[in-house]
mmCIF file of C-alpha atoms in Angstrom:
data_model
loop_
_atom_site.group_PDB
_atom_site.id
_atom_site.type_symbol
_atom_site.label_atom_id
_atom_site.label_comp_id
_atom_site.label_asym_id
_atom_site.label_seq_id
_atom_site.Cartn_x
_atom_site.Cartn_y
_atom_site.Cartn_z
ATOM 1 C CA MET A 1 70.355 160.370 -92.393
ATOM 2 C CA THR A 2 72.075 157.115 -92.215
ATOM 3 C CA ALA A 3 70.490 153.741 -92.732
ATOM 4 C CA TRP A 4 70.859 152.973 -88.959
ATOM 5 C CA CYS A 5 69.040 156.063 -87.891
ATOM 6 C CA LYS A 6 66.156 155.448 -90.383
ATOM 7 C CA SER A 7 65.785 152.137 -89.094
ATOM 8 C CA LEU A 8 65.814 153.335 -85.670
ATOM 9 C CA CYS A 9 63.248 156.027 -86.400
ATOM 10 C CA VAL A 10 60.726 153.348 -88.151
ATOM 11 C CA LEU A 11 61.131 151.220 -84.987
ATOM 12 C CA ALA A 12 60.281 154.129 -82.580
ATOM 13 C CA ALA A 13 57.359 155.165 -84.621
ATOM 14 C CA ALA A 14 55.908 151.563 -84.834
ATOM 15 C CA SER A 15 56.386 151.222 -80.935
ATOM 16 C CA LEU A 16 54.226 154.344 -80.571
ATOM 17 C CA SER A 17 51.678 153.404 -83.116
ATOM 18 C CA GLN A 18 48.862 150.831 -82.693
ATOM 19 C CA ALA A 19 50.947 148.382 -84.527
ATOM 20 C CA GLY A 20 53.408 148.743 -81.458
ATOM 21 C CA LEU A 21 50.912 146.969 -79.175
ATOM 22 C CA CYS A 22 52.283 143.588 -78.273
ATOM 23 C CA GLN A 23 50.393 140.102 -77.658
ATOM 24 C CA SER A 24 53.082 137.830 -76.297
ATOM 25 C CA LEU A 25 51.951 134.151 -75.548
ATOM 26 C CA ASP A 26 54.373 132.240 -73.051
ATOM 27 C CA TYR A 27 54.398 128.560 -72.965
ATOM 28 C CA VAL A 28 53.478 127.251 -69.616
ATOM 29 C CA ASP A 29 53.289 123.745 -68.094
ATOM 30 C CA PRO A 30 51.881 122.844 -64.661
ATOM 31 C CA ASP A 31 53.736 119.559 -64.562
ATOM 32 C CA LEU A 32 57.169 121.064 -64.935
ATOM 33 C CA PRO A 33 58.808 122.859 -61.847
ATOM 34 C CA ALA A 34 61.046 124.807 -64.270
ATOM 35 C CA CYS A 35 58.035 126.657 -65.729
ATOM 36 C CA ALA A 36 56.677 129.871 -64.410
ATOM 37 C CA PRO A 37 53.063 129.675 -63.120
ATOM 38 C CA GLU A 38 50.578 130.917 -65.621
ATOM 39 C CA PRO A 39 50.446 134.534 -65.795
ATOM 40 C CA VAL A 40 47.575 136.594 -63.926
ATOM 41 C CA PRO A 41 45.505 138.494 -66.582
ATOM 42 C CA VAL A 42 45.864 142.193 -66.451
ATOM 43 C CA ARG A 43 42.785 143.728 -64.815
ATOM 44 C CA ALA A 44 43.360 147.296 -66.646
ATOM 45 C CA GLU A 45 41.296 148.654 -69.377
ATOM 46 C CA PRO A 46 41.950 146.620 -72.472
ATOM 47 C CA LYS A 47 44.289 148.336 -75.268
ATOM 48 C CA ALA A 48 42.317 149.576 -77.923
ATOM 49 C CA VAL A 49 43.116 148.982 -81.758
ATOM 50 C CA SER A 50 41.273 149.785 -84.959
ATOM 51 C CA SER A 51 39.921 146.738 -87.044
ATOM 52 C CA GLY A 52 42.265 146.123 -89.933
ATOM 53 C CA VAL A 53 45.610 147.496 -88.055
ATOM 54 C CA ALA A 54 48.418 144.801 -87.403
ATOM 55 C CA VAL A 55 49.351 144.027 -83.925
ATOM 56 C CA ARG A 56 52.584 142.561 -83.234
ATOM 57 C CA GLY A 57 52.905 139.519 -81.070
ATOM 58 C CA ALA A 58 55.444 136.697 -80.363
ATOM 59 C CA ILE A 59 55.472 133.113 -78.982
ATOM 60 C CA ARG A 60 57.924 132.130 -76.442
ATOM 61 C CA VAL A 61 59.061 128.842 -74.850
ATOM 62 C CA PRO A 62 61.128 129.350 -71.809
ATOM 63 C CA CYS A 63 60.589 125.830 -70.498
ATOM 64 C CA GLY A 64 59.226 122.666 -71.819
ATOM 65 C CA LEU A 65 58.190 121.127 -75.195
ATOM 66 C CA ASP A 66 61.946 119.769 -75.293
ATOM 67 C CA GLN A 67 60.971 116.398 -75.625
ATOM 68 C CA GLY A 68 60.212 116.266 -79.589
ATOM 69 C CA SER A 69 58.651 118.508 -82.449
ATOM 70 C CA TYR A 70 55.469 120.523 -82.080
ATOM 71 C CA THR A 71 53.255 122.715 -84.325
ATOM 72 C CA ILE A 72 51.919 125.738 -82.541
ATOM 73 C CA THR A 73 48.744 127.117 -84.563
ATOM 74 C CA LEU A 74 47.577 130.465 -83.658
ATOM 75 C CA ASN A 75 43.981 131.298 -83.359
ATOM 76 C CA SER A 76 41.693 134.238 -82.126
ATOM 77 C CA THR A 77 38.306 135.008 -80.601
ATOM 78 C CA ASP A 78 37.990 136.801 -83.965
ATOM 79 C CA ALA A 79 37.036 134.290 -86.461
ATOM 80 C CA ASN A 80 38.098 136.728 -89.260
ATOM 81 C CA ALA A 81 41.096 137.549 -87.788
ATOM 82 C CA ARG A 82 44.301 137.001 -89.924
ATOM 83 C CA PHE A 83 47.654 135.963 -88.736
ATOM 84 C CA ALA A 84 51.055 136.159 -90.508
ATOM 85 C CA PRO A 85 52.456 133.748 -89.738
ATOM 86 C CA LYS A 86 49.605 131.472 -88.523
ATOM 87 C CA SER A 87 52.012 128.576 -87.176
ATOM 88 C CA PHE A 88 55.390 127.874 -85.870
ATOM 89 C CA ILE A 89 57.477 124.863 -85.222
ATOM 90 C CA VAL A 90 59.143 124.058 -81.729
ATOM 91 C CA ASN A 91 61.904 121.543 -81.923
ATOM 92 C CA PHE A 92 63.224 120.382 -78.521
ATOM 93 C CA GLY A 93 62.276 123.208 -76.512
ATOM 94 C CA ARG A 94 63.356 125.850 -79.271
ATOM 95 C CA VAL A 95 60.868 128.105 -81.576
ATOM 96 C CA VAL A 96 62.089 127.796 -85.242
ATOM 97 C CA GLY A 97 62.789 131.352 -86.258
ATOM 98 C CA ASN A 98 62.159 134.515 -84.141
ATOM 99 C CA GLY A 99 58.428 133.659 -82.876
ATOM 100 C CA VAL A 100 57.237 136.950 -84.091
ATOM 101 C CA PHE A 101 54.038 137.311 -85.633
ATOM 102 C CA THR A 102 51.201 139.895 -86.646
ATOM 103 C CA VAL A 103 47.483 139.525 -86.021
ATOM 104 C CA THR A 104 44.891 141.666 -87.846
ATOM 105 C CA PHE A 105 41.712 141.920 -86.086
ATOM 106 C CA ALA A 106 38.411 142.298 -88.227
ATOM 107 C CA THR A 107 35.758 142.123 -85.756
ATOM 108 C CA ALA A 108 34.830 144.694 -83.052
ATOM 109 C CA GLY A 109 35.006 143.850 -79.448
ATOM 110 C CA LEU A 110 37.113 142.403 -77.000
ATOM 111 C CA GLN A 111 39.466 139.949 -78.684
ATOM 112 C CA SER A 112 42.268 137.529 -77.890
ATOM 113 C CA VAL A 113 44.856 135.516 -79.309
ATOM 114 C CA HIS A 114 45.694 131.742 -78.155
ATOM 115 C CA GLY A 115 47.919 129.010 -79.557
ATOM 116 C CA SER A 116 46.915 125.458 -79.921
ATOM 117 C CA ILE A 117 49.888 122.439 -79.699
ATOM 118 C CA THR A 118 49.938 119.517 -81.983
ATOM 119 C CA SER A 119 52.818 116.856 -81.446
ATOM 120 C CA ASN A 120 54.641 116.035 -84.455
ATOM 121 C CA MET A 121 56.245 112.959 -85.813
ATOM 122 C CA GLY A 122 55.229 110.687 -82.558
ATOM 123 C CA SER A 123 56.389 113.351 -80.110
ATOM 124 C CA PRO A 124 54.804 113.000 -76.659
ATOM 125 C CA ALA A 125 51.460 114.935 -75.889
ATOM 126 C CA THR A 126 52.048 117.725 -73.432
ATOM 127 C CA ARG A 127 49.685 119.199 -70.687
ATOM 128 C CA GLY A 128 50.849 122.850 -71.047
ATOM 129 C CA ARG A 129 49.380 125.394 -73.117
ATOM 130 C CA PHE A 130 50.366 129.148 -74.265
ATOM 131 C CA ALA A 131 48.851 131.824 -71.826
ATOM 132 C CA SER A 132 48.987 135.473 -72.431
ATOM 133 C CA PRO A 133 49.581 138.187 -69.346
ATOM 134 C CA ALA A 134 48.107 141.084 -71.593
ATOM 135 C CA GLY A 135 44.643 140.247 -71.524
ATOM 136 C CA PRO A 136 42.084 140.876 -74.333
ATOM 137 C CA ILE A 137 42.516 143.692 -76.873
ATOM 138 C CA LYS A 138 39.623 145.935 -77.395
ATOM 139 C CA VAL A 139 39.171 146.007 -81.333
ATOM 140 C CA VAL A 140 37.156 149.240 -82.470
ATOM 141 C CA VAL A 141 35.930 150.407 -86.096
ATOM 142 C CA PRO A 142 37.788 153.209 -87.186
ATOM 143 C CA ALA A 143 35.729 156.523 -87.738
ATOM 144 C CA PRO A 144 34.733 156.975 -91.476
#
């Protein structure tokens, strides 16, 4: 089996497993006409994931944050959740790096992810925020 084929198989397996769930966070700003409106939360049954299993996610900045440098810090309603990485830099509207993260929840129940924005080096404050169309994730304790 070629290296390319092995990589494709690993990617396919990951997308079908719990780790294949994705929590995207998009920057929205009511003051910028170029920004899409805030996504409406999904009303479907929350996706379930076992505590201790990493869930992929990504931050995206399709508009705004173009007036300077900003730090985006990820947090969760689960105080014991672990992020890798926990923060990102956005310079003049572009995420430094690929914007991909993983979150590992530790506490059972409905949990969500959000990002806080801090202005760097005197950059102007923003009224926008990061929003997710996915809704909460149902974290369950794995059976022994």
